[in-house]
C-alpha cells in the first residue's frame, strides 16, 4: 500500500511558476514510477509527466515539454513537478500516482493522490 499526498497548487498569473510536490509513504514507495496527471473541468484526464523509480527515465507530454521539469528526491520519497511559463490552459487539478513500470498509460497506475488545484488566471 502506498499513500500519496500532493501539495503546492495555487493561483498564479500566466507566465508564473509553481512547484508541485508528491509525498509518498509506504514500504516500497521508492520502487515505483511516479506520474503526474491533470484534469480540467469538462475535459479528459491527461498524462503530464512521469519519472521512473531510479530517476533515469522521464517523460513529458508535448503540451508541457520545455516548461515543466520532474524530479525525484529518494531520501524524502518525494517527486516534484516544477512548472514554469504557466498558461491558462494549464489550469486543472493535478494528481500524482504510482506505477510499476515507466508508462504514461493511466491504466498502469495503482495508487492515486487526492489532487491539488492549479489555477492560472489573467
PDB file of C-alpha atoms in Angstrom:
ATOM      1  CA  UNK A   1       0.000   0.000   0.000  1.00  0.00           C
ATOM      2  CA  UNK A   2       1.269   3.443  -0.955  1.00  0.00           C
ATOM      3  CA  UNK A   3      -0.172   6.748   0.156  1.00  0.00           C
ATOM      4  CA  UNK A   4       0.373   9.862  -1.934  1.00  0.00           C
ATOM      5  CA  UNK A   5      -0.161  13.455  -0.872  1.00  0.00           C
ATOM      6  CA  UNK A   6       0.103  16.304  -3.368  1.00  0.00           C
ATOM      7  CA  UNK A   7       0.764  19.892  -2.409  1.00  0.00           C
ATOM      8  CA  UNK A   8       1.931  23.130  -3.956  1.00  0.00           C
ATOM      9  CA  UNK A   9      -1.040  24.072  -6.079  1.00  0.00           C
ATOM     10  CA  UNK A  10      -2.452  27.561  -6.089  1.00  0.00           C
ATOM     11  CA  UNK A  11      -3.322  30.656  -8.069  1.00  0.00           C
ATOM     12  CA  UNK A  12      -0.793  32.157 -10.456  1.00  0.00           C
ATOM     13  CA  UNK A  13      -0.792  34.548 -13.366  1.00  0.00           C
ATOM     14  CA  UNK A  14       0.240  33.497 -16.876  1.00  0.00           C
ATOM     15  CA  UNK A  15       3.989  33.265 -17.132  1.00  0.00           C
ATOM     16  CA  UNK A  16       4.303  32.401 -13.474  1.00  0.00           C
ATOM     17  CA  UNK A  17       5.686  29.293 -11.805  1.00  0.00           C
ATOM     18  CA  UNK A  18       4.644  26.713  -9.275  1.00  0.00           C
ATOM     19  CA  UNK A  19       6.264  23.640  -7.836  1.00  0.00           C
ATOM     20  CA  UNK A  20       4.060  20.681  -7.025  1.00  0.00           C
ATOM     21  CA  UNK A  21       5.143  18.030  -4.565  1.00  0.00           C
ATOM     22  CA  UNK A  22       4.033  14.426  -4.297  1.00  0.00           C
ATOM     23  CA  UNK A  23       4.995  12.855  -0.994  1.00  0.00           C
ATOM     24  CA  UNK A  24       4.840   9.070  -0.990  1.00  0.00           C
ATOM     25  CA  UNK A  25       4.693   6.831   2.037  1.00  0.00           C
ATOM     26  CA  UNK A  26       4.789   3.082   2.297  1.00  0.00           C
ATOM     27  CA  UNK A  27       7.493   0.491   2.460  1.00  0.00           C
ATOM     28  CA  UNK A  28       8.057   0.235  -1.295  1.00  0.00           C
ATOM     29  CA  UNK A  29       7.220   3.769  -2.369  1.00  0.00           C
ATOM     30  CA  UNK A  30      10.685   4.383  -3.787  1.00  0.00           C
ATOM     31  CA  UNK A  31      10.388   1.430  -6.160  1.00  0.00           C
ATOM     32  CA  UNK A  32       7.563   2.950  -8.195  1.00  0.00           C
ATOM     33  CA  UNK A  33       7.396   5.164 -11.216  1.00  0.00           C
ATOM     34  CA  UNK A  34       5.588   8.346 -10.234  1.00  0.00           C
ATOM     35  CA  UNK A  35       3.420  10.095 -12.771  1.00  0.00           C
ATOM     36  CA  UNK A  36       1.588  13.402 -12.834  1.00  0.00           C
ATOM     37  CA  UNK A  37      -1.806  13.697 -14.441  1.00  0.00           C
ATOM     38  CA  UNK A  38      -4.209  16.587 -14.704  1.00  0.00           C
ATOM     39  CA  UNK A  39      -7.874  17.037 -15.337  1.00  0.00           C
ATOM     40  CA  UNK A  40      -9.605  20.258 -16.230  1.00  0.00           C
ATOM     41  CA  UNK A  41     -13.386  20.718 -15.887  1.00  0.00           C
ATOM     42  CA  UNK A  42     -15.183  19.059 -18.765  1.00  0.00           C
ATOM     43  CA  UNK A  43     -12.009  17.527 -20.150  1.00  0.00           C
ATOM     44  CA  UNK A  44     -10.468  14.091 -20.040  1.00  0.00           C
ATOM     45  CA  UNK A  45      -7.629  13.278 -17.737  1.00  0.00           C
ATOM     46  CA  UNK A  46      -4.264  13.992 -19.354  1.00  0.00           C
ATOM     47  CA  UNK A  47      -0.907  12.447 -18.601  1.00  0.00           C
ATOM     48  CA  UNK A  48       1.598  15.210 -17.951  1.00  0.00           C
ATOM     49  CA  UNK A  49       4.890  13.634 -16.929  1.00  0.00           C
ATOM     50  CA  UNK A  50       6.474  10.677 -15.208  1.00  0.00           C
ATOM     51  CA  UNK A  51       9.769   9.743 -13.653  1.00  0.00           C
ATOM     52  CA  UNK A  52      10.998   6.190 -13.224  1.00  0.00           C
ATOM     53  CA  UNK A  53      11.875   4.676  -9.870  1.00  0.00           C
ATOM     54  CA  UNK A  54      15.593   5.230 -10.468  1.00  0.00           C
ATOM     55  CA  UNK A  55      15.032   8.702 -11.880  1.00  0.00           C
ATOM     56  CA  UNK A  56      16.847   7.765 -15.068  1.00  0.00           C
ATOM     57  CA  UNK A  57      13.795   7.917 -17.310  1.00  0.00           C
ATOM     58  CA  UNK A  58      11.422  10.833 -17.667  1.00  0.00           C
ATOM     59  CA  UNK A  59       8.602  11.703 -19.999  1.00  0.00           C
ATOM     60  CA  UNK A  60       6.758  14.924 -20.772  1.00  0.00           C
ATOM     61  CA  UNK A  61       3.594  15.493 -22.689  1.00  0.00           C
ATOM     62  CA  UNK A  62       4.075  17.677 -25.735  1.00  0.00           C
ATOM     63  CA  UNK A  63       1.906  20.384 -24.187  1.00  0.00           C
ATOM     64  CA  UNK A  64       4.316  20.881 -21.279  1.00  0.00           C
ATOM     65  CA  UNK A  65       7.677  19.934 -22.738  1.00  0.00           C
ATOM     66  CA  UNK A  66      10.255  22.629 -22.154  1.00  0.00           C
ATOM     67  CA  UNK A  67       8.169  24.273 -19.447  1.00  0.00           C
ATOM     68  CA  UNK A  68       7.757  21.541 -16.805  1.00  0.00           C
ATOM     69  CA  UNK A  69      10.504  19.588 -15.069  1.00  0.00           C
ATOM     70  CA  UNK A  70      10.001  16.464 -12.998  1.00  0.00           C
ATOM     71  CA  UNK A  71      12.487  15.394 -10.364  1.00  0.00           C
ATOM     72  CA  UNK A  72      12.757  12.951  -7.530  1.00  0.00           C
ATOM     73  CA  UNK A  73      14.264  13.089  -4.060  1.00  0.00           C
ATOM     74  CA  UNK A  74      14.549   9.477  -2.980  1.00  0.00           C
ATOM     75  CA  UNK A  75      15.692  10.378   0.512  1.00  0.00           C
ATOM     76  CA  UNK A  76      12.424  12.241   1.049  1.00  0.00           C
ATOM     77  CA  UNK A  77      10.279   9.874  -1.046  1.00  0.00           C
ATOM     78  CA  UNK A  78       9.036  12.956  -2.852  1.00  0.00           C
ATOM     79  CA  UNK A  79       8.579  13.772  -6.512  1.00  0.00           C
ATOM     80  CA  UNK A  80       8.426  17.356  -7.688  1.00  0.00           C
ATOM     81  CA  UNK A  81       6.901  18.930 -10.758  1.00  0.00           C
ATOM     82  CA  UNK A  82       8.345  22.322 -11.462  1.00  0.00           C
ATOM     83  CA  UNK A  83       6.014  24.268 -13.729  1.00  0.00           C
ATOM     84  CA  UNK A  84       7.325  27.383 -15.455  1.00  0.00           C
ATOM     85  CA  UNK A  85       5.799  29.708 -18.026  1.00  0.00           C
ATOM     86  CA  UNK A  86       2.334  28.664 -16.950  1.00  0.00           C
ATOM     87  CA  UNK A  87      -0.561  29.210 -19.319  1.00  0.00           C
ATOM     88  CA  UNK A  88      -4.283  29.477 -18.681  1.00  0.00           C
ATOM     89  CA  UNK A  89      -4.707  26.089 -20.339  1.00  0.00           C
ATOM     90  CA  UNK A  90      -2.588  24.535 -17.575  1.00  0.00           C
ATOM     91  CA  UNK A  91      -5.468  25.145 -15.168  1.00  0.00           C
ATOM     92  CA  UNK A  92      -6.555  21.781 -13.768  1.00  0.00           C
ATOM     93  CA  UNK A  93      -6.489  19.508 -10.776  1.00  0.00           C
ATOM     94  CA  UNK A  94      -3.116  17.790 -10.748  1.00  0.00           C
ATOM     95  CA  UNK A  95      -2.778  14.256  -9.430  1.00  0.00           C
ATOM     96  CA  UNK A  96       0.233  12.088  -8.789  1.00  0.00           C
ATOM     97  CA  UNK A  97       0.087   8.329  -9.000  1.00  0.00           C
ATOM     98  CA  UNK A  98       2.318   5.260  -8.837  1.00  0.00           C
ATOM     99  CA  UNK A  99       3.037   2.668 -11.475  1.00  0.00           C
ATOM    100  CA  UNK A 100       5.191  -0.449 -11.542  1.00  0.00           C
ATOM    101  CA  UNK A 101       6.611   0.380 -14.953  1.00  0.00           C
ATOM    102  CA  UNK A 102       7.620   3.560 -16.757  1.00  0.00           C
ATOM    103  CA  UNK A 103       4.414   4.389 -18.556  1.00  0.00           C
ATOM    104  CA  UNK A 104       2.029   7.261 -19.082  1.00  0.00           C
ATOM    105  CA  UNK A 105      -0.945   4.934 -19.521  1.00  0.00           C
ATOM    106  CA  UNK A 106      -3.273   5.692 -16.600  1.00  0.00           C
ATOM    107  CA  UNK A 107      -4.339   2.036 -16.590  1.00  0.00           C
ATOM    108  CA  UNK A 108      -0.860   1.218 -15.376  1.00  0.00           C
ATOM    109  CA  UNK A 109      -1.220   3.331 -12.240  1.00  0.00           C
ATOM    110  CA  UNK A 110      -2.273   1.763  -8.986  1.00  0.00           C
ATOM    111  CA  UNK A 111      -2.333   4.407  -6.267  1.00  0.00           C
ATOM    112  CA  UNK A 112      -3.508   7.980  -6.669  1.00  0.00           C
ATOM    113  CA  UNK A 113      -3.331  11.083  -4.554  1.00  0.00           C
ATOM    114  CA  UNK A 114      -6.254  13.373  -3.819  1.00  0.00           C
ATOM    115  CA  UNK A 115      -5.112  16.089  -6.205  1.00  0.00           C
ATOM    116  CA  UNK A 116      -4.091  19.715  -5.929  1.00  0.00           C
ATOM    117  CA  UNK A 117      -5.714  22.592  -7.802  1.00  0.00           C
ATOM    118  CA  UNK A 118      -3.663  24.764 -10.125  1.00  0.00           C
ATOM    119  CA  UNK A 119      -5.368  27.866 -11.470  1.00  0.00           C
ATOM    120  CA  UNK A 120      -3.676  30.149 -13.969  1.00  0.00           C
ATOM    121  CA  UNK A 121      -5.654  33.354 -14.427  1.00  0.00           C
ATOM    122  CA  UNK A 122      -5.104  36.577 -16.248  1.00  0.00           C
TER     123      UNK A 122
END
